[in-house]
Each structure stands twice: as structure tokens, then as C-alpha cells.
């Protein structure tokens, strides 16, 4: 099969016996290894940018003893040749990884493709951030972090400050907060208010901070502000930026905590450097993100 120098460049001059013997080798690999290989890998498919989610899923994959198959949908993939994202996913699923972790835009129907992938290949799909629809592992790691910090979530008042309307993270919080007994409040400009939100809304940050046990600050989702905003960043900073002064002056909770899902626009939605302060749980969120994703991957392994 291989050339005398062990290279493999073309199929010229191969005998039928050589070819059949090679096919037998492939067949024996299929019988021997395919099933154990199915337990061995996780496809990480990121069609939108990510730092925390991608790295933490990669680390979680390693910790569960599996190998990460990385696909970032960038240049040099067949997306460049016109293959659809859905076809890329189905082709990766055909290699039967233990699970597929997918981040994608609103343009893709992640629920639909997940159903297809499971029906055809019995591979579970984990949502790693889907457009504005949701980011369930982020919400889980947020609530786990709050649970660790406060000991209980029931009755906790969590104030959301900033661009909730364009946030997939808040879409997932809204799915689970009530079940956990967490009361959500919102403070920020009207154009950033979460759609369909019925909880307490605050127009000024001091009274909102006075209400809250914890403050969840959100990134300006610039990439989703079609047509721009009707206020300036300076306006926003003066009214809604979470900073040391407002936390010190207005918090009535001696143990108030600050969270942010990242990435942070330092100096815009929160004061630069506040993520390193004693109020901050930001890096605990990141650490817990690895554990939450590891737990999910372990569940996928055990379900096989
Ligand atoms: N919080 C979050 O999803 O961050 P990344 O976009 O960097 O993954």
C-alpha cells in the first residue's frame, strides 16, 4: 500500500490484493475501535467568537478523559467553499463524537439541527451560546457561583444592569431564575430592557443597587445594535455604570456581589478594574464554568 519510502501519494500500480488487504484492515479497525472511539471525543464547533466558553469546554473535555475536536469555522474550512454550517455539523456528527458543543448565530436553528444530529447519529448537542436565544451553561455557572457565595438562592435579589435585550445570557436566566427562587430586577436604558420582563424595573442605579443582593452587569452587545443607540456612552456611564462609588454609597447589603459574564468593556458597563475587587465574583464564574461544563460532559458520557 505504501511506497518503499513509506509515502502515500497516489493509487497508481496497486494490485487488487493489496487493495483488498487494505480494506480488511479498515474493516477490522471499524469492528475493534469504532465503539471505544465513540466514547473518546467531543466536537467543539464555534461559529461565533468565544474565549471563556471555548477554553472551558476544551479543559472540561480533557478533564473527562476525552479529546477535543476543534472546529472554529474560520478560513481553511469547507465553509469557504460554500458548505453550510448545518452540513459542517452533520459531517462532524457522522464521526460520532461523544458530544457536540456548538456556538452559533441566530441564523441557525440550533434546536432543529440538534434533533437531527441525535436522530441520525445519537450524538447529543450542547448549546455553547446561540445568537440571542440562550446561553444555558453560562446561566448555570452564574447560579452555581451565587449558590456558593450565598449558601442558598431562594429569595436572592439579582439586579441585572445593562444591555439585557440583546443578551443570550439573560434569555437563559429568565428560563431558570424563578424555578430557583431568584428574584430578578432590571436597571438600564429602556432600549436595553429584557423583552417580556415582568420583575421590578429601576430607572436610577442608586435605588436599584439598594434593592439588590447581587449585581449582574452586562456587556454592550455592539454587534447586535442594528441602527445604533439613542444615547451616548458618556450618558450611559453617568447613569448606569457600576462602579466603586455606587456600590459603596448605595448598597444596603453588606455582602453585595458583582458578576459579569464577560467579555467586559472595561470602563463602560463597569468601572475598569472592578472585576478584580473584593465585590467581584467574575473570576469565580470563569472557574465554575469549567466545572459546570465538565459535569455536563460527564452526564453525556454516562448516558451512552
Ligand atoms: N461568557 C461568554 O460566553 O464568554 P465567551 O463569549 O468569551 O465565551
Tab-separated table of C-alpha atoms and ligand atoms in Angstrom, residues 46 49-54 103 128 135 138 168-169 261-263 293, ligand 1:
chain	number	residue	atom	x	y	z
A	46	UNK	CA	-17.591	27.564	17.349
A	49	UNK	CA	-16.110	34.121	18.661
A	50	UNK	CA	-15.533	32.940	22.219
A	51	UNK	CA	-12.807	32.860	24.838
A	52	UNK	CA	-14.303	31.626	28.132
A	53	UNK	CA	-16.828	29.112	26.810
A	54	UNK	CA	-14.483	27.575	24.298
A	103	UNK	CA	-21.871	28.123	19.397
A	128	UNK	CA	-22.491	26.939	23.929
A	135	UNK	CA	-26.535	30.518	26.793
A	138	UNK	CA	-23.500	30.467	31.428
A	168	UNK	CA	-28.489	35.435	25.296
A	169	UNK	CA	-27.247	35.068	28.863
A	261	UNK	CA	-20.467	37.003	32.087
A	262	UNK	CA	-17.615	38.533	30.078
A	263	UNK	CA	-16.215	39.715	27.835
A	293	UNK	CA	-19.280	22.036	31.562
B	1	LIG	N1	-19.423	34.490	28.703
B	1	LIG	C1	-19.076	34.018	27.484
B	1	LIG	O1	-19.838	33.305	26.821
B	1	LIG	O2	-17.832	34.401	27.082
B	1	LIG	P1	-17.183	33.983	25.683
B	1	LIG	O3	-18.016	34.639	24.586
B	1	LIG	O4	-15.780	34.514	25.711
B	1	LIG	O5	-17.248	32.504	25.571
